[in-house]
């Protein structure tokens, strides 16, 4: 009886350990990457998204909001790798950028970034957003864009982008959603609002599943074999059958001998043919006589 109780207790301990390990594996490798369904503050969250100045390249009717800042590598990677897949699933990706506020005396944004954020919120220029994200942040000077620093109106727009992000994060925390960038918000087929802190690429598949978007997208600009390369014109003397051989010029006449001009109305000899040399007889050159002395008044010159 005692042995039975010992083995029973050991089995219970092993079972609990296996169950705990299984639950941890399920949470660590799957559950924690799932999006969170928002059940509170949906109306206010939607109002904030509608009032924000997002930029979009079009592509579909179902909106999907991506909130992030310029130096967020995960945000740039998400838009670069997932935008075309989502558009293929009928999704319009709407990007909302903000300039991070200073934290503990440390500046989190640059003057060029603040100027660009203000311009994007005012003009919603998609081509400007493309140029900005395609240029390394250290090389972006915001040339031609009015500065936000020292401009009350544009500084207020930059501050509005920060207040938007702060208020949105407060509402999401109250609804039990995690905060991270890129912050992706959308509605599924049933109309439920979902949010994903999609810094990890393992979360992206859940969004594609909600829209039935493909996992891969074939390149649309060029085919699989690549762009057609036009044939190169043959260069004379490059050795190809279509090219012409180098002409045989023959020996070079000695210096001082005149070359007879070509007769008018005659065609030049074909390439590779040897032209006959003129048979003009050479006249022997006469030796030059040495200078003779001349007598002047007091000096003799040669």
XYZ file of C-alpha atoms in Angstrom, residues 51-181:
131
model
C -9.336 61.455 -36.945
C -5.639 60.669 -37.321
C -3.826 61.774 -40.491
C -2.810 58.460 -42.001
C -1.093 57.963 -45.373
C -1.888 55.143 -47.743
C -0.941 53.812 -51.153
C -4.420 52.356 -51.696
C -4.934 48.754 -52.723
C -8.149 47.636 -51.082
C -11.295 48.435 -49.179
C -10.628 46.900 -45.733
C -8.502 49.313 -43.674
C -5.600 48.120 -41.549
C -3.799 50.721 -39.415
C -0.060 50.510 -38.732
C 1.188 52.893 -36.025
C 4.915 53.391 -35.569
C 7.831 55.810 -35.565
C 10.565 56.289 -38.165
C 13.464 54.555 -36.396
C 11.433 51.444 -35.526
C 13.169 48.697 -37.506
C 10.300 46.256 -36.916
C 7.774 48.761 -38.311
C 9.803 49.300 -41.466
C 10.277 45.567 -41.889
C 6.570 44.846 -41.454
C 5.521 47.361 -44.090
C 8.263 46.218 -46.460
C 7.459 42.504 -46.245
C 3.703 42.437 -45.595
C 2.242 45.372 -47.530
C 2.005 43.607 -50.898
C 0.596 40.435 -49.341
C -2.140 42.377 -47.558
C -3.013 44.348 -50.690
C -3.384 41.053 -52.535
C -5.957 40.105 -49.879
C -7.983 43.282 -50.454
C -6.531 45.342 -47.590
C -5.696 49.043 -47.558
C -2.678 49.554 -45.340
C -2.834 52.934 -43.570
C 0.352 54.159 -41.893
C 0.311 56.571 -38.952
C 3.665 57.978 -37.833
C 4.513 60.026 -34.782
C 7.587 61.692 -33.327
C 8.582 60.303 -29.958
C 8.683 62.745 -27.070
C 11.823 63.378 -25.048
C 12.369 60.851 -22.270
C 14.281 61.665 -19.091
C 16.074 64.506 -20.815
C 17.081 62.364 -23.797
C 15.931 63.496 -27.230
C 14.059 60.705 -29.042
C 13.589 62.439 -32.414
C 15.528 64.693 -34.775
C 14.489 68.074 -36.212
C 14.224 66.513 -39.685
C 11.959 63.769 -38.326
C 9.688 66.257 -36.557
C 9.455 68.388 -39.698
C 8.530 65.356 -41.796
C 5.927 64.112 -39.323
C 4.268 67.530 -39.295
C 4.244 67.647 -43.109
C 2.772 64.152 -43.376
C -0.003 64.948 -40.907
C -0.823 68.143 -42.789
C -0.499 66.983 -46.416
C -0.877 63.172 -46.139
C 1.549 62.903 -49.048
C 2.146 59.211 -49.818
C 5.085 59.905 -52.143
C 6.818 61.850 -49.353
C 6.310 58.928 -46.983
C 7.829 56.556 -49.553
C 10.895 58.761 -50.032
C 11.307 59.144 -46.285
C 11.136 55.447 -45.489
C 13.386 54.562 -48.442
C 16.148 56.900 -47.210
C 18.321 55.990 -44.196
C 17.355 58.198 -41.278
C 20.907 59.492 -40.867
C 20.827 60.758 -44.485
C 17.367 62.337 -44.365
C 17.607 66.126 -44.138
C 13.950 67.013 -44.904
C 15.105 69.324 -47.694
C 12.297 71.570 -48.922
C 10.063 70.837 -45.909
C 9.317 73.682 -43.472
C 10.875 73.148 -40.066
C 8.585 72.266 -37.182
C 10.852 73.658 -34.476
C 10.130 77.341 -33.962
C 6.845 77.106 -35.869
C 3.842 77.177 -33.544
C 1.437 75.544 -35.975
C 3.739 72.706 -37.020
C 4.982 72.139 -33.483
C 1.347 71.749 -32.430
C 0.887 69.110 -35.138
C 3.907 67.167 -33.858
C 2.520 67.360 -30.329
C -0.866 66.174 -31.609
C 0.779 63.027 -33.028
C 2.257 62.305 -29.608
C -1.035 62.896 -27.817
C -2.765 60.578 -30.268
C -0.299 57.773 -29.489
C -0.499 58.335 -25.732
C -4.284 58.272 -25.675
C -4.451 55.224 -27.936
C -2.014 53.290 -25.756
C -4.021 54.122 -22.642
C -7.206 52.805 -24.231
C -5.498 49.618 -25.430
C -3.968 48.911 -22.019
C -7.380 49.347 -20.444
C -8.711 46.758 -22.908
C -5.929 44.298 -22.000
C -3.889 44.659 -25.194
C -0.070 44.681 -25.215
C 1.816 47.733 -26.486
C 4.636 47.502 -28.996
C 5.602 48.755 -32.425
